[in-house]
């Protein structure tokens, strides 16, 4: 044990033995406290006891927080869709059941397209990450599909028609579409469309998430159908 110079000659400053410094925080504090109790005045020992008590209280508080059960997830029967302009080519989906399919998510336009044999079968609005959050760009395979029961770890709500993108924590699912990017990173689909997309893609289907999609590779140039041809069902 050694002492160092201190402005207050009545209070020696002690250097804890090397073995004590290798102990856990709680044990270290106890060892140091025992050493100090032999050399410092009662007032200083009392200060150490208060610090130790506060440290122990923080440990207990963290334990109680960890033991709390997670919030019960919320089930929702309806979702907001500020657009209501999804176009679904049911005939194409039925005729080309075993066709080549891929999903395109255009972040800039806040639209998603289900492309079947280089023809657009579904054109729908989406809602991606809000300011301060991020929806990953790139090409992903759908690696997980959960029809119901998937729960958001952020909002504690069910996410019907969940489709995971690759090995990320992000997926496509039913959610609110307020008319602007609003998610924490996932790609929200309208309630009227999510189930149809879910039923028409399988695990392994590619999803391309881009800032702006070039439609030049389509078999037929795509133009938005007339308003009366848009379908919400």
mmCIF file of C-alpha atoms in Angstrom:
data_model
loop_
_atom_site.group_PDB
_atom_site.id
_atom_site.type_symbol
_atom_site.label_atom_id
_atom_site.label_comp_id
_atom_site.label_asym_id
_atom_site.label_seq_id
_atom_site.Cartn_x
_atom_site.Cartn_y
_atom_site.Cartn_z
ATOM 1 C CA UNK A 1 0.000 0.000 0.000
ATOM 2 C CA UNK A 2 1.273 3.468 -0.792
ATOM 3 C CA UNK A 3 0.148 7.006 -0.192
ATOM 4 C CA UNK A 4 0.422 10.035 -2.472
ATOM 5 C CA UNK A 5 0.640 13.720 -1.631
ATOM 6 C CA UNK A 6 -2.647 15.425 -0.871
ATOM 7 C CA UNK A 7 -3.432 19.055 -0.188
ATOM 8 C CA UNK A 8 -5.254 17.951 2.976
ATOM 9 C CA UNK A 9 -2.616 16.368 5.245
ATOM 10 C CA UNK A 10 -5.369 14.673 7.255
ATOM 11 C CA UNK A 11 -6.606 12.632 4.282
ATOM 12 C CA UNK A 12 -4.026 10.294 2.757
ATOM 13 C CA UNK A 13 -4.652 9.259 -0.847
ATOM 14 C CA UNK A 14 -4.304 5.513 -1.198
ATOM 15 C CA UNK A 15 -3.367 3.526 -4.262
ATOM 16 C CA UNK A 16 -5.333 0.276 -4.282
ATOM 17 C CA UNK A 17 -3.224 -2.897 -4.466
ATOM 18 C CA UNK A 18 -2.754 -4.349 -7.962
ATOM 19 C CA UNK A 19 -4.905 -7.402 -7.191
ATOM 20 C CA UNK A 20 -7.875 -5.135 -6.314
ATOM 21 C CA UNK A 21 -7.718 -3.376 -9.667
ATOM 22 C CA UNK A 22 -8.329 -6.698 -11.431
ATOM 23 C CA UNK A 23 -11.583 -7.339 -9.563
ATOM 24 C CA UNK A 24 -15.088 -6.493 -10.739
ATOM 25 C CA UNK A 25 -16.417 -2.932 -10.119
ATOM 26 C CA UNK A 26 -18.530 -3.835 -7.076
ATOM 27 C CA UNK A 27 -15.796 -5.914 -5.383
ATOM 28 C CA UNK A 28 -13.215 -3.252 -6.207
ATOM 29 C CA UNK A 29 -15.318 -0.584 -4.493
ATOM 30 C CA UNK A 30 -15.718 -2.757 -1.397
ATOM 31 C CA UNK A 31 -11.958 -3.425 -1.184
ATOM 32 C CA UNK A 32 -11.132 0.252 -1.607
ATOM 33 C CA UNK A 33 -13.766 1.124 0.982
ATOM 34 C CA UNK A 34 -12.227 -1.212 3.543
ATOM 35 C CA UNK A 35 -8.806 0.283 2.908
ATOM 36 C CA UNK A 36 -10.081 3.855 3.178
ATOM 37 C CA UNK A 37 -12.020 3.117 6.342
ATOM 38 C CA UNK A 38 -8.731 2.503 8.122
ATOM 39 C CA UNK A 39 -7.160 5.804 7.121
ATOM 40 C CA UNK A 40 -9.761 8.445 6.387
ATOM 41 C CA UNK A 41 -11.967 10.378 8.765
ATOM 42 C CA UNK A 42 -15.518 9.190 9.431
ATOM 43 C CA UNK A 43 -16.991 11.881 7.160
ATOM 44 C CA UNK A 44 -14.991 10.621 4.184
ATOM 45 C CA UNK A 45 -15.945 7.015 4.947
ATOM 46 C CA UNK A 46 -19.589 8.083 4.994
ATOM 47 C CA UNK A 47 -19.178 9.683 1.580
ATOM 48 C CA UNK A 48 -17.816 6.432 0.204
ATOM 49 C CA UNK A 49 -20.763 4.519 1.671
ATOM 50 C CA UNK A 50 -23.175 6.862 -0.101
ATOM 51 C CA UNK A 51 -21.357 6.383 -3.408
ATOM 52 C CA UNK A 52 -21.407 2.616 -2.962
ATOM 53 C CA UNK A 53 -25.111 2.690 -2.103
ATOM 54 C CA UNK A 54 -25.881 4.758 -5.206
ATOM 55 C CA UNK A 55 -23.890 2.338 -7.347
ATOM 56 C CA UNK A 56 -25.793 -0.621 -5.910
ATOM 57 C CA UNK A 57 -29.110 1.170 -6.455
ATOM 58 C CA UNK A 58 -28.271 1.658 -10.132
ATOM 59 C CA UNK A 59 -27.474 -2.041 -10.473
ATOM 60 C CA UNK A 60 -30.804 -2.990 -8.876
ATOM 61 C CA UNK A 61 -32.693 -0.546 -11.112
ATOM 62 C CA UNK A 62 -31.133 -2.080 -14.230
ATOM 63 C CA UNK A 63 -32.073 -5.559 -13.017
ATOM 64 C CA UNK A 64 -35.694 -4.535 -12.486
ATOM 65 C CA UNK A 65 -35.824 -2.920 -15.922
ATOM 66 C CA UNK A 66 -34.471 -6.096 -17.529
ATOM 67 C CA UNK A 67 -37.070 -8.200 -15.706
ATOM 68 C CA UNK A 68 -39.999 -6.140 -17.016
ATOM 69 C CA UNK A 69 -42.104 -8.079 -19.523
ATOM 70 C CA UNK A 70 -42.170 -6.555 -23.022
ATOM 71 C CA UNK A 71 -45.278 -4.525 -23.901
ATOM 72 C CA UNK A 72 -48.140 -6.567 -25.279
ATOM 73 C CA UNK A 73 -48.188 -6.140 -29.079
ATOM 74 C CA UNK A 74 -51.076 -4.187 -30.543
ATOM 75 C CA UNK A 75 -53.321 -5.698 -33.192
ATOM 76 C CA UNK A 76 -54.736 -3.309 -35.765
ATOM 77 C CA UNK A 77 -57.633 -3.993 -38.097
ATOM 78 C CA UNK A 78 -57.164 -0.978 -40.356
ATOM 79 C CA UNK A 79 -54.330 1.154 -41.691
ATOM 80 C CA UNK A 80 -54.150 4.574 -43.246
ATOM 81 C CA UNK A 81 -53.564 4.902 -46.987
ATOM 82 C CA UNK A 82 -53.371 8.530 -48.077
ATOM 83 C CA UNK A 83 -52.929 7.472 -51.709
ATOM 84 C CA UNK A 84 -55.515 4.801 -52.502
ATOM 85 C CA UNK A 85 -54.151 4.556 -56.044
ATOM 86 C CA UNK A 86 -52.710 1.058 -56.286
ATOM 87 C CA UNK A 87 -52.957 -0.543 -59.733
ATOM 88 C CA UNK A 88 -53.239 -4.344 -59.816
ATOM 89 C CA UNK A 89 -53.276 -6.344 -63.040
ATOM 90 C CA UNK A 90 -55.066 -9.422 -61.709
ATOM 91 C CA UNK A 91 -55.169 -11.067 -65.139
ATOM 92 C CA UNK A 92 -51.382 -10.912 -65.478
ATOM 93 C CA UNK A 93 -50.923 -12.385 -62.008
ATOM 94 C CA UNK A 94 -53.265 -15.276 -62.796
ATOM 95 C CA UNK A 95 -51.917 -16.106 -66.250
ATOM 96 C CA UNK A 96 -48.257 -15.931 -65.268
ATOM 97 C CA UNK A 97 -48.341 -17.920 -62.028
ATOM 98 C CA UNK A 98 -44.956 -19.586 -62.603
ATOM 99 C CA UNK A 99 -43.301 -16.591 -64.199
ATOM 100 C CA UNK A 100 -40.149 -14.679 -63.380
ATOM 101 C CA UNK A 101 -40.966 -12.080 -60.723
ATOM 102 C CA UNK A 102 -39.148 -9.297 -58.945
ATOM 103 C CA UNK A 103 -40.042 -6.320 -56.790
ATOM 104 C CA UNK A 104 -38.734 -2.812 -57.397
ATOM 105 C CA UNK A 105 -38.889 -0.185 -54.651
ATOM 106 C CA UNK A 106 -38.335 3.356 -55.916
ATOM 107 C CA UNK A 107 -37.402 5.494 -52.898
ATOM 108 C CA UNK A 108 -37.554 8.758 -54.830
ATOM 109 C CA UNK A 109 -41.089 8.217 -56.067
ATOM 110 C CA UNK A 110 -42.207 6.303 -52.974
ATOM 111 C CA UNK A 111 -43.591 3.555 -55.217
ATOM 112 C CA UNK A 112 -43.161 -0.206 -55.452
ATOM 113 C CA UNK A 113 -43.657 -2.343 -58.546
ATOM 114 C CA UNK A 114 -44.173 -6.070 -58.875
ATOM 115 C CA UNK A 115 -42.685 -6.953 -62.249
ATOM 116 C CA UNK A 116 -43.821 -10.189 -63.906
ATOM 117 C CA UNK A 117 -41.972 -11.270 -67.055
ATOM 118 C CA UNK A 118 -40.868 -7.658 -67.593
ATOM 119 C CA UNK A 119 -44.432 -6.356 -67.287
ATOM 120 C CA UNK A 120 -45.788 -4.383 -64.353
ATOM 121 C CA UNK A 121 -48.418 -6.369 -62.493
ATOM 122 C CA UNK A 122 -48.686 -4.114 -59.424
ATOM 123 C CA UNK A 123 -47.935 -0.418 -59.011
ATOM 124 C CA UNK A 124 -48.438 0.847 -55.480
ATOM 125 C CA UNK A 125 -47.429 3.628 -53.141
ATOM 126 C CA UNK A 126 -45.126 2.785 -50.230
ATOM 127 C CA UNK A 127 -43.690 4.579 -47.222
ATOM 128 C CA UNK A 128 -39.978 4.163 -46.531
ATOM 129 C CA UNK A 129 -37.617 5.594 -43.900
ATOM 130 C CA UNK A 130 -38.362 9.024 -42.483
ATOM 131 C CA UNK A 131 -35.722 11.717 -41.970
ATOM 132 C CA UNK A 132 -32.999 10.460 -39.648
ATOM 133 C CA UNK A 133 -33.700 6.791 -40.480
ATOM 134 C CA UNK A 134 -32.552 4.698 -43.425
ATOM 135 C CA UNK A 135 -33.974 2.132 -45.816
ATOM 136 C CA UNK A 136 -31.055 0.112 -47.224
ATOM 137 C CA UNK A 137 -30.478 0.278 -50.980
ATOM 138 C CA UNK A 138 -29.401 -2.662 -53.092
ATOM 139 C CA UNK A 139 -30.585 -6.070 -54.267
ATOM 140 C CA UNK A 140 -32.014 -8.456 -51.698
ATOM 141 C CA UNK A 141 -33.707 -11.818 -51.713
ATOM 142 C CA UNK A 142 -36.828 -12.358 -49.659
ATOM 143 C CA UNK A 143 -35.457 -14.639 -46.941
ATOM 144 C CA UNK A 144 -38.410 -14.818 -44.567
ATOM 145 C CA UNK A 145 -42.179 -14.621 -44.932
ATOM 146 C CA UNK A 146 -44.551 -14.374 -41.972
ATOM 147 C CA UNK A 147 -48.232 -13.944 -42.757
ATOM 148 C CA UNK A 148 -49.197 -12.895 -39.231
ATOM 149 C CA UNK A 149 -47.570 -12.793 -35.818
ATOM 150 C CA UNK A 150 -44.479 -10.734 -36.634
ATOM 151 C CA UNK A 151 -44.109 -7.910 -34.096
ATOM 152 C CA UNK A 152 -42.209 -4.639 -34.444
ATOM 153 C CA UNK A 153 -39.524 -4.266 -31.783
ATOM 154 C CA UNK A 154 -39.870 -0.477 -32.099
ATOM 155 C CA UNK A 155 -43.618 0.144 -32.106
ATOM 156 C CA UNK A 156 -44.762 -3.172 -30.546
ATOM 157 C CA UNK A 157 -47.440 -3.642 -33.183
ATOM 158 C CA UNK A 158 -48.079 -6.600 -35.441
ATOM 159 C CA UNK A 159 -46.660 -6.352 -38.968
ATOM 160 C CA UNK A 160 -48.896 -8.455 -41.239
ATOM 161 C CA UNK A 161 -47.510 -9.841 -44.497
ATOM 162 C CA UNK A 162 -43.907 -9.550 -43.332
ATOM 163 C CA UNK A 163 -41.225 -10.175 -46.002
ATOM 164 C CA UNK A 164 -37.617 -9.814 -44.839
ATOM 165 C CA UNK A 165 -34.994 -8.321 -47.164
ATOM 166 C CA UNK A 166 -31.895 -10.511 -47.167
ATOM 167 C CA UNK A 167 -30.235 -10.766 -43.773
ATOM 168 C CA UNK A 168 -31.179 -7.255 -42.711
ATOM 169 C CA UNK A 169 -33.644 -6.261 -40.004
ATOM 170 C CA UNK A 170 -35.706 -4.487 -42.664
ATOM 171 C CA UNK A 171 -38.705 -5.900 -44.468
ATOM 172 C CA UNK A 172 -41.849 -5.109 -46.417
ATOM 173 C CA UNK A 173 -45.138 -5.305 -44.519
ATOM 174 C CA UNK A 174 -48.601 -3.835 -44.092
ATOM 175 C CA UNK A 175 -48.462 -0.388 -42.504
ATOM 176 C CA UNK A 176 -49.671 3.192 -42.496
ATOM 177 C CA UNK A 177 -49.054 5.296 -45.593
ATOM 178 C CA UNK A 178 -49.487 8.939 -44.544
ATOM 179 C CA UNK A 179 -48.330 10.259 -47.920
ATOM 180 C CA UNK A 180 -44.641 10.726 -47.101
ATOM 181 C CA UNK A 181 -41.659 8.663 -45.836
ATOM 182 C CA UNK A 182 -42.568 7.751 -42.258
ATOM 183 C CA UNK A 183 -41.087 4.377 -41.305
ATOM 184 C CA UNK A 184 -38.085 3.511 -39.150
ATOM 185 C CA UNK A 185 -36.508 1.777 -42.156
ATOM 186 C CA UNK A 186 -39.003 -0.830 -43.336
ATOM 187 C CA UNK A 187 -41.044 -0.553 -46.523
ATOM 188 C CA UNK A 188 -44.693 -0.099 -45.634
ATOM 189 C CA UNK A 189 -47.306 -1.394 -48.054
ATOM 190 C CA UNK A 190 -50.987 -0.422 -48.252
ATOM 191 C CA UNK A 191 -53.343 -2.817 -46.509
ATOM 192 C CA UNK A 192 -55.239 -3.361 -49.769
ATOM 193 C CA UNK A 193 -52.099 -4.445 -51.638
ATOM 194 C CA UNK A 194 -49.779 -6.068 -49.092
ATOM 195 C CA UNK A 195 -51.677 -9.351 -48.998
ATOM 196 C CA UNK A 196 -51.729 -9.616 -52.810
ATOM 197 C CA UNK A 197 -47.983 -9.019 -53.055
ATOM 198 C CA UNK A 198 -47.385 -11.490 -50.221
ATOM 199 C CA UNK A 199 -49.388 -14.199 -52.000
ATOM 200 C CA UNK A 200 -47.664 -13.589 -55.336
ATOM 201 C CA UNK A 201 -44.011 -13.710 -54.307
ATOM 202 C CA UNK A 202 -42.076 -16.506 -52.681
ATOM 203 C CA UNK A 203 -38.895 -16.762 -50.674
ATOM 204 C CA UNK A 204 -35.952 -16.138 -52.957
ATOM 205 C CA UNK A 205 -37.677 -13.493 -55.075
ATOM 206 C CA UNK A 206 -35.388 -10.508 -55.661
ATOM 207 C CA UNK A 207 -36.208 -7.060 -54.302
ATOM 208 C CA UNK A 208 -34.324 -4.092 -55.738
ATOM 209 C CA UNK A 209 -34.363 -0.947 -53.602
ATOM 210 C CA UNK A 210 -33.171 2.089 -55.558
ATOM 211 C CA UNK A 211 -33.333 5.869 -55.354
ATOM 212 C CA UNK A 212 -34.732 6.075 -58.881
ATOM 213 C CA UNK A 213 -35.846 3.219 -61.118
ATOM 214 C CA UNK A 214 -35.092 3.167 -64.842
ATOM 215 C CA UNK A 215 -38.050 1.453 -66.526
ATOM 216 C CA UNK A 216 -36.334 1.092 -69.904
ATOM 217 C CA UNK A 217 -35.869 -2.659 -69.431
ATOM 218 C CA UNK A 218 -39.602 -3.392 -69.472
ATOM 219 C CA UNK A 219 -41.066 -5.430 -72.318
ATOM 220 C CA UNK A 220 -43.628 -2.685 -72.918
ATOM 221 C CA UNK A 221 -43.100 0.953 -71.855
ATOM 222 C CA UNK A 222 -45.139 1.578 -68.734
ATOM 223 C CA UNK A 223 -47.509 4.472 -68.309
ATOM 224 C CA UNK A 224 -49.761 5.005 -65.352
ATOM 225 C CA UNK A 225 -53.261 3.694 -66.092
ATOM 226 C CA UNK A 226 -56.226 6.027 -66.147
ATOM 227 C CA UNK A 227 -57.623 6.812 -62.713
ATOM 228 C CA UNK A 228 -60.717 4.652 -63.221
ATOM 229 C CA UNK A 229 -58.518 1.588 -63.759
ATOM 230 C CA UNK A 230 -56.809 1.915 -60.419
ATOM 231 C CA UNK A 231 -57.939 -0.638 -57.895
ATOM 232 C CA UNK A 232 -57.742 -0.744 -54.130
ATOM 233 C CA UNK A 233 -58.775 -4.413 -53.979
#
